[in-house]
Coordinates of C-alpha atoms in Angstrom, one line a residue:
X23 CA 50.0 18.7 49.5
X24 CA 49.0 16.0 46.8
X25 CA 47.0 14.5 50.1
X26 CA 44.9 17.1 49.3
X27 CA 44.2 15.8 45.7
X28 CA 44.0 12.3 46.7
X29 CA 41.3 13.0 49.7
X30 CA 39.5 15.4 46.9
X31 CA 38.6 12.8 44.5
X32 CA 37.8 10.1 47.2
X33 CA 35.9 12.3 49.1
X34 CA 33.9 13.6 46.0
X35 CA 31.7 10.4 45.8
X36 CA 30.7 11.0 49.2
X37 CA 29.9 14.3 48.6
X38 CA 28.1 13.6 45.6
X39 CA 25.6 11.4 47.7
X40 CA 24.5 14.0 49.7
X41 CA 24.3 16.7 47.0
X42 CA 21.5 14.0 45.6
X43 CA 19.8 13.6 48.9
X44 CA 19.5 17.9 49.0
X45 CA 18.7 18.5 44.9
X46 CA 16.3 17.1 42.6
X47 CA 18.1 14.0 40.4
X48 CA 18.8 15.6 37.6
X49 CA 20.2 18.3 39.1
X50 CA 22.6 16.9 40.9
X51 CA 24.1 14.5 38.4
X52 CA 24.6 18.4 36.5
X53 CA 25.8 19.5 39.7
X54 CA 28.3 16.4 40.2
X55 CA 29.7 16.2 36.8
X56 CA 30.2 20.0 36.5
X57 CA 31.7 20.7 39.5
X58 CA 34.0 17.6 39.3
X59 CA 34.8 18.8 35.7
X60 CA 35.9 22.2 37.3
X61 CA 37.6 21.7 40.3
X62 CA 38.3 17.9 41.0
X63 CA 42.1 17.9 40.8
X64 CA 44.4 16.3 37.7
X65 CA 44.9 13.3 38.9
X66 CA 45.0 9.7 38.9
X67 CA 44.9 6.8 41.9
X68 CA 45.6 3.3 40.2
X69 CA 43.6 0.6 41.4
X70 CA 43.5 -3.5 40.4
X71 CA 40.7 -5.1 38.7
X72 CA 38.4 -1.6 39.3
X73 CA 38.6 1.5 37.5
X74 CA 41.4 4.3 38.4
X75 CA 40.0 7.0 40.5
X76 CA 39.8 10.3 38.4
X77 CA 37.6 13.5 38.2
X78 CA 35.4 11.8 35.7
X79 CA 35.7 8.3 37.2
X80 CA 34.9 9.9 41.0
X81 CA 31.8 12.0 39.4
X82 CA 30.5 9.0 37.7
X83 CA 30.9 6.0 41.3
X84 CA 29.2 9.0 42.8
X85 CA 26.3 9.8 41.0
X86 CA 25.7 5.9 40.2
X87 CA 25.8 5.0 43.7
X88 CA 23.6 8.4 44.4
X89 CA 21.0 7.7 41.6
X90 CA 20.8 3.9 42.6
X91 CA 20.3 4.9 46.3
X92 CA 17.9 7.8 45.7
X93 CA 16.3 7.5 42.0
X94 CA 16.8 3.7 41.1
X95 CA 13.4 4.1 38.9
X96 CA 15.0 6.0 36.6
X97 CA 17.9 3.5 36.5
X98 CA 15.4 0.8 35.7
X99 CA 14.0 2.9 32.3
X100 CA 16.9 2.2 30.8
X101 CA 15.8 0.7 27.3
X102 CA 19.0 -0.5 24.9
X103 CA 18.5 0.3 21.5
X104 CA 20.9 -0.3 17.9
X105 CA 22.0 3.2 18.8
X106 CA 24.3 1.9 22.0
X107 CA 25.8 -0.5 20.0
X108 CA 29.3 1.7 19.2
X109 CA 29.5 2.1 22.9
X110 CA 29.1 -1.0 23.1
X111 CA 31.9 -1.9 20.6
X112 CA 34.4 0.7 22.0
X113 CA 33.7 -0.9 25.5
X114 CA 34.2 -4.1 25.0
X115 CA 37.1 -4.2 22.2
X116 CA 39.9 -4.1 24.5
X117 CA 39.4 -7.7 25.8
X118 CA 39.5 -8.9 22.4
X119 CA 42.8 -7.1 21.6
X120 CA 44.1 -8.7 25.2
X121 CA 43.2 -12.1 24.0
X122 CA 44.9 -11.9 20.8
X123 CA 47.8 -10.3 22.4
X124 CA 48.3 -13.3 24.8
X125 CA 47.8 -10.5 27.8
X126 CA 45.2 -12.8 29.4
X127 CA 41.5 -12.8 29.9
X128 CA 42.2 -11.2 33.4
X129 CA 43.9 -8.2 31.4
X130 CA 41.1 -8.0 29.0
X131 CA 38.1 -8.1 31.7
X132 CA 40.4 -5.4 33.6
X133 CA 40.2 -3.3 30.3
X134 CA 36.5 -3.5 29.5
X135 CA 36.2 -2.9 33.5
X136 CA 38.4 0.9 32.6
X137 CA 36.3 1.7 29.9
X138 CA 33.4 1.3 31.2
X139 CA 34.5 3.2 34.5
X140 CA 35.5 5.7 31.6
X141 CA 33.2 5.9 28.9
X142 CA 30.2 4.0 29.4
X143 CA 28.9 4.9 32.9
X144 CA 28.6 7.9 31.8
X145 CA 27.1 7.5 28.6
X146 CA 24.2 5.3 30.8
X147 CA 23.7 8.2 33.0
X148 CA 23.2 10.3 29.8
X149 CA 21.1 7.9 28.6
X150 CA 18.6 7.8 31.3
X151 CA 18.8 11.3 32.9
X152 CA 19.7 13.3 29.5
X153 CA 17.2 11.8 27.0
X154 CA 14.7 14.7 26.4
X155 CA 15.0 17.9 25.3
X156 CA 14.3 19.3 28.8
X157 CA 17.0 17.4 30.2
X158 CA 19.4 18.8 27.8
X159 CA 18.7 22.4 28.4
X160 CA 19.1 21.7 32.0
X161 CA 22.9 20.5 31.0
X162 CA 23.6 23.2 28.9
X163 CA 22.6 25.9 31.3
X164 CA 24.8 23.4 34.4
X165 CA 27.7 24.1 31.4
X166 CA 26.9 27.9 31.4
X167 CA 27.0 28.6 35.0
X168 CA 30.0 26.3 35.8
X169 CA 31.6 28.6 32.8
X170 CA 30.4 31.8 34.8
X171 CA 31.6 31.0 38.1
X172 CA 35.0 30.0 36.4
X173 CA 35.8 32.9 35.1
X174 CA 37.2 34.7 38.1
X175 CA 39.8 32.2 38.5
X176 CA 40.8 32.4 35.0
X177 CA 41.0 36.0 34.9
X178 CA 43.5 35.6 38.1
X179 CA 45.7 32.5 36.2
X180 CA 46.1 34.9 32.8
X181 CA 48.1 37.6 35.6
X182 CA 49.9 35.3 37.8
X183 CA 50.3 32.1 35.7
X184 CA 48.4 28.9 35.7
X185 CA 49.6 28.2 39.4
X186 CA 45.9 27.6 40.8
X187 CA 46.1 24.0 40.6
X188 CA 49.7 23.7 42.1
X189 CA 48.5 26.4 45.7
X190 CA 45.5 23.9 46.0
X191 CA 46.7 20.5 45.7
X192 CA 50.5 20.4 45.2
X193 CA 51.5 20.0 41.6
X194 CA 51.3 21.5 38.6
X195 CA 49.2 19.2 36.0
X196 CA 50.6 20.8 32.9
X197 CA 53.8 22.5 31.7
X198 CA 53.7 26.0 32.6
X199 CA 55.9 26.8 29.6
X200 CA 53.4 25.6 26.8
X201 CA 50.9 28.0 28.9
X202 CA 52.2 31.5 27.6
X203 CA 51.0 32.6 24.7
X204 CA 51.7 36.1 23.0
X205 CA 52.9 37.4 25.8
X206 CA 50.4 36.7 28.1
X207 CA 49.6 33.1 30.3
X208 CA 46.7 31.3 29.1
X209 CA 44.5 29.8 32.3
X210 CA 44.4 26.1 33.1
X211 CA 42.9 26.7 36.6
X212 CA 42.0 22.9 37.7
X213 CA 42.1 21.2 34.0
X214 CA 44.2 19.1 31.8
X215 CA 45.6 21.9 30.0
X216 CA 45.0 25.3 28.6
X217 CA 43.1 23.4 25.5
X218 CA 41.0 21.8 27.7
X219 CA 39.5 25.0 29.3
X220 CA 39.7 26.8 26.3
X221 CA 37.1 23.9 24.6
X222 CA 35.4 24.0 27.8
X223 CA 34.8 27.5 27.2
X224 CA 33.6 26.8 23.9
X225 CA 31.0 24.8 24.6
X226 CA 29.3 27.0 26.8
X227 CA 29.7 29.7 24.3
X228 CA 28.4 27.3 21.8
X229 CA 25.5 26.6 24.2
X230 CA 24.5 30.1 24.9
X231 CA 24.8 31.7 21.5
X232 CA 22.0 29.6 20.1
X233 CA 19.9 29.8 23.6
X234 CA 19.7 33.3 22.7
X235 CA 19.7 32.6 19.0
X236 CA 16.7 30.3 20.0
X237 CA 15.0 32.7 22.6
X238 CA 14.8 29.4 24.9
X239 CA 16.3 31.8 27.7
X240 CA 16.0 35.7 28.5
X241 CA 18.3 35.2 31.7
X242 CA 21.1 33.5 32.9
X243 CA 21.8 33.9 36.6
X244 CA 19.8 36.8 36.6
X245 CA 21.7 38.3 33.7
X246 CA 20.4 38.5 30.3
X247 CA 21.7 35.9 28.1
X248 CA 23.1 38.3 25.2
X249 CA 25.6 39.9 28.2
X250 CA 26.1 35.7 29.1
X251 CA 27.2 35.6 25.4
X252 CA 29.3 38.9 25.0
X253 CA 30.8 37.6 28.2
X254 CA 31.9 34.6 27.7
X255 CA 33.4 34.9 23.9
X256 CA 35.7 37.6 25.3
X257 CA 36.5 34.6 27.5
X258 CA 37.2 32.5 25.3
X259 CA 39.1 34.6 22.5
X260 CA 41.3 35.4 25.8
X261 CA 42.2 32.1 26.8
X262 CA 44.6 32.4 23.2
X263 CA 43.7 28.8 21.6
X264 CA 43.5 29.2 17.8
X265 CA 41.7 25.8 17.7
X266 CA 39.4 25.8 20.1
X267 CA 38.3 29.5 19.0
X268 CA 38.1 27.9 15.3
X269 CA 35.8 25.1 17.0
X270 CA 33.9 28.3 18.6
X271 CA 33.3 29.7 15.0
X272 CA 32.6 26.8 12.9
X273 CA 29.9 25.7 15.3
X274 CA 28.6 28.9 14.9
X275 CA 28.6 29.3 11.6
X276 CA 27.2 25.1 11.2
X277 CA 24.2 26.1 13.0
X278 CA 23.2 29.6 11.5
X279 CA 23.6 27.1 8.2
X280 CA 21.2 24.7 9.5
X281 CA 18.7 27.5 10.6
X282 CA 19.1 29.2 7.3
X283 CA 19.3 26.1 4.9
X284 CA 16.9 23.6 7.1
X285 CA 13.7 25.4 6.2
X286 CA 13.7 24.4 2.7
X287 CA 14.3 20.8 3.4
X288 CA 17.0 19.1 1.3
X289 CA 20.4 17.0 2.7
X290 CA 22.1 20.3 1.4
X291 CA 21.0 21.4 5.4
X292 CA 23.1 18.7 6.5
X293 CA 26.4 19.5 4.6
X294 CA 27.5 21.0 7.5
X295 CA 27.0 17.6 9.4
X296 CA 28.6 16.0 7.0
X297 CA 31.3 17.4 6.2
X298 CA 32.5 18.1 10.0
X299 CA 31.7 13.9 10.4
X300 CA 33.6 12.8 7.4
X301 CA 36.6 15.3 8.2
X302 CA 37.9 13.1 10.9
X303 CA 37.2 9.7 9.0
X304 CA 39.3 11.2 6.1
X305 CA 42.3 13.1 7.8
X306 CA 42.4 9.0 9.9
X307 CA 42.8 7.5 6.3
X308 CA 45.0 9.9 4.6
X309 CA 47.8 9.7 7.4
X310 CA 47.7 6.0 8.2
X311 CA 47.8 5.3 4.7
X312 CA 50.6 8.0 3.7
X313 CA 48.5 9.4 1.4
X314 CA 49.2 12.8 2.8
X315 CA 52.4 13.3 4.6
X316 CA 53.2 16.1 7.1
X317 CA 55.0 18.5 4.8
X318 CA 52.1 18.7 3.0
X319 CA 50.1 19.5 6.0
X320 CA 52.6 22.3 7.4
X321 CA 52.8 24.1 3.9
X322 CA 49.1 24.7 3.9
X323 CA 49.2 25.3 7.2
X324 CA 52.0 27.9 7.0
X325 CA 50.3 30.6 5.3
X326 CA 47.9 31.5 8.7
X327 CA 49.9 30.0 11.8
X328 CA 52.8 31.4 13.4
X329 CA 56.1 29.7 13.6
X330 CA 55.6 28.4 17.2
X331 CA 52.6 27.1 16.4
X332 CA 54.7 25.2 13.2
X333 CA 56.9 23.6 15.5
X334 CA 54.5 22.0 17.8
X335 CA 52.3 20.6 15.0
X336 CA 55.8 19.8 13.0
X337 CA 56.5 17.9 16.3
X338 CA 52.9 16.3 16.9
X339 CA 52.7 15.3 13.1
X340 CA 56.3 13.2 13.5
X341 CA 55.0 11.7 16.6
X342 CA 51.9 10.9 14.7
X343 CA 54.3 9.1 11.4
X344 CA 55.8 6.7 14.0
X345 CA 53.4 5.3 15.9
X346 CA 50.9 5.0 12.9
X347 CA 53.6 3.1 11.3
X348 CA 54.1 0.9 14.6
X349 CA 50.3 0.7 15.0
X350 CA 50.7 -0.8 11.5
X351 CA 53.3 -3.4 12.0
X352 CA 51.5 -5.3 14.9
X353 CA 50.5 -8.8 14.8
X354 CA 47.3 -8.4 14.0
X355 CA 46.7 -4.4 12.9
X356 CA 42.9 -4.9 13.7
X357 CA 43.4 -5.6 16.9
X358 CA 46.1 -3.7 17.7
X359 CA 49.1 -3.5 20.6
X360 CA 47.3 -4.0 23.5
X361 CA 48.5 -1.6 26.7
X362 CA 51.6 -3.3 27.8
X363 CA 54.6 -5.3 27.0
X364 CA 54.5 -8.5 28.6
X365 CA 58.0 -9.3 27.5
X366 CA 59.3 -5.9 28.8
X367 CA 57.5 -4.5 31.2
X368 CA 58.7 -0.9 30.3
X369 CA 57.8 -0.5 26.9
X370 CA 54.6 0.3 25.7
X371 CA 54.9 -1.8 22.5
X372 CA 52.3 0.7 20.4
X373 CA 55.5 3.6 21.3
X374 CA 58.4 3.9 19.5
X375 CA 61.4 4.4 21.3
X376 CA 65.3 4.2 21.3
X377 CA 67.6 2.3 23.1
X378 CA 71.4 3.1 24.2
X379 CA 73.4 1.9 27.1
X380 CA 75.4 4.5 29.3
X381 CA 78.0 4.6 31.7
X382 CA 76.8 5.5 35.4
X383 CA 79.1 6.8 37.5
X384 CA 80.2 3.8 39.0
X385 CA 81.7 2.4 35.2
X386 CA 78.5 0.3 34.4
X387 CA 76.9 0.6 31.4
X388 CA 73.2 1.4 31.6
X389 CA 70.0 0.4 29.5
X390 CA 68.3 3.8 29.0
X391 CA 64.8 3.6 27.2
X392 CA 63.5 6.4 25.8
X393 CA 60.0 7.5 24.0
X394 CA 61.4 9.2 20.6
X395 CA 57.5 9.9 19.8
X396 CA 55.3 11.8 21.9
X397 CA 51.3 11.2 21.2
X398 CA 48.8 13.7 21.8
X399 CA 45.9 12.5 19.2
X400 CA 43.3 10.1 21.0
X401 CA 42.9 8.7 17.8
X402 CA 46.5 7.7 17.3
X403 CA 47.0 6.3 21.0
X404 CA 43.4 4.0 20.4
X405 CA 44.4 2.4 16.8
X406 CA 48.4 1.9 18.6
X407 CA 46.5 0.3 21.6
X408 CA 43.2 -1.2 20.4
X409 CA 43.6 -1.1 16.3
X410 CA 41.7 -0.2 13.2
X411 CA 38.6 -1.8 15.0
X412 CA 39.0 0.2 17.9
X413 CA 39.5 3.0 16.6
X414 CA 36.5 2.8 14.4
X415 CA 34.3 2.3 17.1
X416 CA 35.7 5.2 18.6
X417 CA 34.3 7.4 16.5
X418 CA 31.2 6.0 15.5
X419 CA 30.4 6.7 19.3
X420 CA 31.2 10.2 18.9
X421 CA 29.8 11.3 15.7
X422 CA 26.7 9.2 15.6
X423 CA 24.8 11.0 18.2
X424 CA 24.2 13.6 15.8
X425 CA 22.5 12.0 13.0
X426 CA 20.2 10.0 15.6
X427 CA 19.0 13.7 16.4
X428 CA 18.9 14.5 12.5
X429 CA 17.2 11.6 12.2
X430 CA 14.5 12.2 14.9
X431 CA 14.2 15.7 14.5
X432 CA 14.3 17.5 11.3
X433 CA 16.7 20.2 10.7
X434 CA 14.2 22.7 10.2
X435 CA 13.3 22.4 13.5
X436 CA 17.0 22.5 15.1
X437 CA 16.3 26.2 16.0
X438 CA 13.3 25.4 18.0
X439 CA 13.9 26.5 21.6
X440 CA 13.6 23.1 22.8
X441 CA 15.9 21.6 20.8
X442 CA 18.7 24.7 21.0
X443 CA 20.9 22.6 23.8
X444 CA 20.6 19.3 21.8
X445 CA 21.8 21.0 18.9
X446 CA 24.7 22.4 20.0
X447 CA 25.9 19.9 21.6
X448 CA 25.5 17.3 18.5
X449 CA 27.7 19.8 16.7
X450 CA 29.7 20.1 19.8
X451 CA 30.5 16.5 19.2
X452 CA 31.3 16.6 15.7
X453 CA 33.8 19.1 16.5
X454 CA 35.6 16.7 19.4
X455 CA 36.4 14.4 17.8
X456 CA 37.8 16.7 14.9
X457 CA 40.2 17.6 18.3
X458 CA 40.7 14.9 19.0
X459 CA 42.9 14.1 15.9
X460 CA 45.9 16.2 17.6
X461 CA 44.7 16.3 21.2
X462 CA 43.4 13.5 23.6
X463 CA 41.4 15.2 26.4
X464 CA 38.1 13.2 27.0
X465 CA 35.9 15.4 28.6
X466 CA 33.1 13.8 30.9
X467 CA 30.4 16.1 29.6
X468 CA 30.9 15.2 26.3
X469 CA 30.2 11.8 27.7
X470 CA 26.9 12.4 28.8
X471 CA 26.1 14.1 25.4
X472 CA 26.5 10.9 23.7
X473 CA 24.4 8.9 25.6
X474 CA 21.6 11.4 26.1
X475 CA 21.8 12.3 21.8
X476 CA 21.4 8.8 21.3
X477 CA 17.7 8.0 23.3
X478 CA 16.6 11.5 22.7
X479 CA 13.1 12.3 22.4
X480 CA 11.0 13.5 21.4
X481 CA 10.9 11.7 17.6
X482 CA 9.1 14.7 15.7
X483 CA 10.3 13.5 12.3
X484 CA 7.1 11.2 11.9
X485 CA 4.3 13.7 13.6
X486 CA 5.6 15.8 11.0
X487 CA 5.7 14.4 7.7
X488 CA 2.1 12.2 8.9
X489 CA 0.4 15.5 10.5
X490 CA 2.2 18.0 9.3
X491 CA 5.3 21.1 10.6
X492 CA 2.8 22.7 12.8
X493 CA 2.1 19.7 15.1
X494 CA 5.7 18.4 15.2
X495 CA 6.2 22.2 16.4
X496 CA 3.3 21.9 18.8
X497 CA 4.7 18.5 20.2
X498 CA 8.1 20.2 20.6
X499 CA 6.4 22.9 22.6
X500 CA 5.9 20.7 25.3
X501 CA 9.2 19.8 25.4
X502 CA 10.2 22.9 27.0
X503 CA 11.3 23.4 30.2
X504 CA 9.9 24.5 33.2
X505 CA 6.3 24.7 31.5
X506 CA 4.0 22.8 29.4
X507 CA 5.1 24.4 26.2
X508 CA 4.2 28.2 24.8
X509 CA 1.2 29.7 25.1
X510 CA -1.4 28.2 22.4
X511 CA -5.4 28.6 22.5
X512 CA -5.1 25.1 20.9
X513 CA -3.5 23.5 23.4
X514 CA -0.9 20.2 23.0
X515 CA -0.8 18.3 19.4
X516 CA -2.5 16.7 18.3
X517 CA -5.5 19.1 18.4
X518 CA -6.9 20.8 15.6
X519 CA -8.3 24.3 16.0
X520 CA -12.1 25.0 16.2
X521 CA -13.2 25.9 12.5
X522 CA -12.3 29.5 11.4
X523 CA -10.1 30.7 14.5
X524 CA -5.9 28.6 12.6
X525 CA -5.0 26.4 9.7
X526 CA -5.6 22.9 10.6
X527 CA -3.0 20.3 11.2
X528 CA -3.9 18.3 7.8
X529 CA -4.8 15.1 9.9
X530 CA -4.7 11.9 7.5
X531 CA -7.7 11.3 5.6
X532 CA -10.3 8.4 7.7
X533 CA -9.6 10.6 11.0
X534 CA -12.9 11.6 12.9
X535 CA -13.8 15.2 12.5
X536 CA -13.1 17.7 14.8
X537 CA -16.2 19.7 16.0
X538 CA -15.8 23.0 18.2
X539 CA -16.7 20.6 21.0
X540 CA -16.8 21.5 24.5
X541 CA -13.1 22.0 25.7
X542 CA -11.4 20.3 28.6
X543 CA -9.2 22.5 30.4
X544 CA -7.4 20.1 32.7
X545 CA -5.6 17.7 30.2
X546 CA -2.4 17.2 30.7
X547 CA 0.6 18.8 29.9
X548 CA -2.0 21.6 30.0
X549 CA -3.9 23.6 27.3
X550 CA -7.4 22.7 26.0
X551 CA -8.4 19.6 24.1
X552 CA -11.0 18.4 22.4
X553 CA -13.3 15.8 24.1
X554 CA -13.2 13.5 21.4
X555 CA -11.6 10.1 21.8
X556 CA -8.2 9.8 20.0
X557 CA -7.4 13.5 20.5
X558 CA -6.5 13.8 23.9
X559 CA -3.1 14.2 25.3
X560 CA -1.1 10.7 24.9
X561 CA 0.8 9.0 22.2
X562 CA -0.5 10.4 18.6
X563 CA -2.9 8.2 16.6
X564 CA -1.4 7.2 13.4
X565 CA -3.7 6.3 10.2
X566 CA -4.3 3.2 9.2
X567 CA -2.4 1.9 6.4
X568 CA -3.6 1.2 2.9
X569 CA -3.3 -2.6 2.1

């Protein structure tokens, strides 16, 4: 039955071109990253010189292909900024570590060629499909419903075990064993592991919470968005993954901080921000230089987590000694290993293993190699593989997506309905890549997060420290989806309101003024505006600057 898998993922792409001749653009890249995130199979088909076909890789040829066949505009607004440049870095830092590995320049093309398949196709399509606030919405509410129509097959995995994946395409992607939790199975359905659904379910409770938080959305496939909440968080607390349901939380509580804190201005708004970006940076540090060890890790960690849960970090954080060590001891530590051995095409030379001969039954002796040190932490595998550089740049793409969206948007204005999705998801982030210090699971719509975070619009910080909070609100009401913003007798910034009837905008000093002039009705991104030139709807007029 692993046919089935294989013909799955090739015939995805397929698929995914005619799901963007049927849907609007947008929609279907949600549709084809979503649905391949869901129930694409675990699998991998290895190919030379190309990317390996997998559920992200398959989502991404298809939607490229679809979007270059059927929207090849939007393609062509692609704009690079200073922002792409960790992308960038992380793409292209594998050839560099083949080169002073002696792998070849063919191995080091082949490796920028995998990580672009990886990580930066789909940071391009965020980029170009997922760069306003609109857009973002639209993938947060994809995230929701794919979470909704999920949940029936994860209610049937936690009674019969996590067996869904091995009925529909022949194998089972994850031990079974490290499924069962308290007593009860925790689901997996067609994902990496039980992790990876559990932070899948996580994000869309992330996503939802501050939609309603936000009141950007009453209704949620036709069911109000607080039952959408309730609903899911159940979900999620059932799925029995103490971290991911810690993620849940903190993200929670980071963005009720924000809201709170973010009206009175101040970087003590940010702390949250900061402290879940620096966490990662410091725990890195800390371990590859020794100055924490692992006993000192599992003592504090011992007074709220059960003895299972002791071993398999006791396990993980062994694993993690090694290979840092070996990471360490390469030729060049910047750098790194590189992927492969070309001396011994069986080790890994970033692992650590042990060697022994033994006796097969016909008297031989036999070379047995065997991995002594398991790696879960993405972290860990890219400084054994790619080195301190590549590992750097590694999470500069994952954490900086965040403060480009503190930086363009204020936090006072993160619980604007328009911006709800963003921020999540730039927490969302944040959070990743705090997993991603024990776990390695790169999910594809985290992907298109990063790209979309860093060319999002629109950039309210300067309308509002030139024309003040109400016309950076104002230009964030047209943002909204599915309409040209709330309902305001003033219509879209920047437009001040006839004498007497609201508090003005406090437009800089030399600006014409505004007269209760006869209104236009038919501007656009509708509302009325004033008939006065440089106050109609357009890019905003800034003041002239004092020399």
């Amino acid at each position: 039955m692993i046919a089935l898998a294989k013909i799955a993922l090739y015939a995805w792409v397929p698929f995914v071109l005619l799901v963007f001749a049927v849907m609007k653009p947008r929609r279907a890249v949600i549709f084809a990253y979503v649905g391949g995130w869901l129930f694409l199979p675990m699998l991998s088909i290895n190919f030379s010189g190309i990317p390996d076909l997998t559920k992200i890789t398959a989502s991404s040829f298809g939607v490229l292909l679809g979007a270059g066949l059927f929207d090849y505009k939007t393609l062509l607004k692609f704009r690079p900024s200073l922002y792409d440049l960790p992308i960038v870095a992380w793409c292209v830092s594998p050839f560099f570590t083949s080169i002073v590995n002696d792998l070849g320049v063919y191995d080091g093309v082949s490796s920028i060629v995998q990580q672009l398949g990886l990580w930066g196709i789909p940071y391009f399509i965020g980029r170009v499909y997922f760069a306003d606030m609109e857009g973002f919405t639209e993938l947060g509410i994809g995230i929701i419903i794919g979470a909704l129509v999920y949940l029936p097959f994860c209610y049937l995995e936690m009674v019969i075990s996590p067996l869904l994946h091995k009925y529909i395409y022949g194998f089972v992607q994850h031990s079974i064993a490290q499924a069962k939790r308290w007593g009860a199975f925790r689901p997996m359905v067609f994902m990496q592991s039980s992790l990876a659904l559990a932070m899948y379910m996580t994000t869309a409770v992330l996503i939802a919470f501050w939609l309603w938080v936000t009141k950007a959305q009453k209704k949620i496939m036709g069911m109000p968005i607080l039952w959408v909440v309730g609903i899911l968080v159940v979900t999620q607390i059932l799925c029995k993954t103490m971290a991911a349901t810690a993620f849940m939380f903190m993200g929670i509580a980071a963005l009720y901080w924000i809201k709170w804190m973010g009206k009175s201005g101040g970087l003590i708004a940010g702390l949250p921000i900061l402290a879940l970006a620096i966490a990662p940076a410091v725990y890195m540090y800390a371990r590859a230089s020794e100055l924490v060890n692992k006993d000192t890790i599992l003592t504090a960690m011992g007074t709220f987590t059960s003895d299972d849960r002791l071993v398999s970090l006791e396990v993980r954080l062994k694993a993690e000694d090694l290979v840092t060590a070996q990471a360490l001891s390469a030729p060049n530590p910047w750098w790194g290993w590189g992927k492969w051995d070309p001396n011994d095409t069986r080790r890994t030379p970033w692992r650590v293993y042990m060697e022994y001969e033994k006796k097969g039954l016909d008297g031989m002796p036999t070379r047995i190699v065997r991995d002594i040190a398991p790696t879960d932490g993405l972290w860990i595998i890219t400084m054994g593989q790619y080195g301190l550089i590549g590992v750097t740049a590694l999470t500069l793409t994952i954490i900086l997506p965040a403060f480009v969206l503190w930086k363009r948007v204020p936090l006072k204005f993160w619980a604007h309905p328009a911006v709800a999705t963003a921020a999540a998801m730039a927490i969302l982030l944040l959070l990743h890549m705090i997993d991603n210090l024990l776990n390695g699971m790169i999910n594809s719509l985290y992907l298109l997060a990063l790209g979309g975070l860093c060319g999002i619009v629109p950039i309210v910080r300067k309308t509002s420290r030139l024309y003040g909070p109400a016309a950076a609100i104002a230009t964030l009401n047209q943002h909204l989806p599915g309409s040209a913003g709330l309902p305001s007798p003033y219509g879209a910034f920047p437009v001040q309101p006839p004498p007497g009837q609201g508090p003005a905008y406090g437009l800089p000093t030399g600006f014409p003024p505004v007269v209760p002039a006869a209104y236009s009705p038919a501007q656009p991104g509708g509302g009325a505006f004033p008939s006065l030139a440089g106050l109609q709807a357009g890019p905003i007029p800034q003041p002239r600057r004092r020399r």
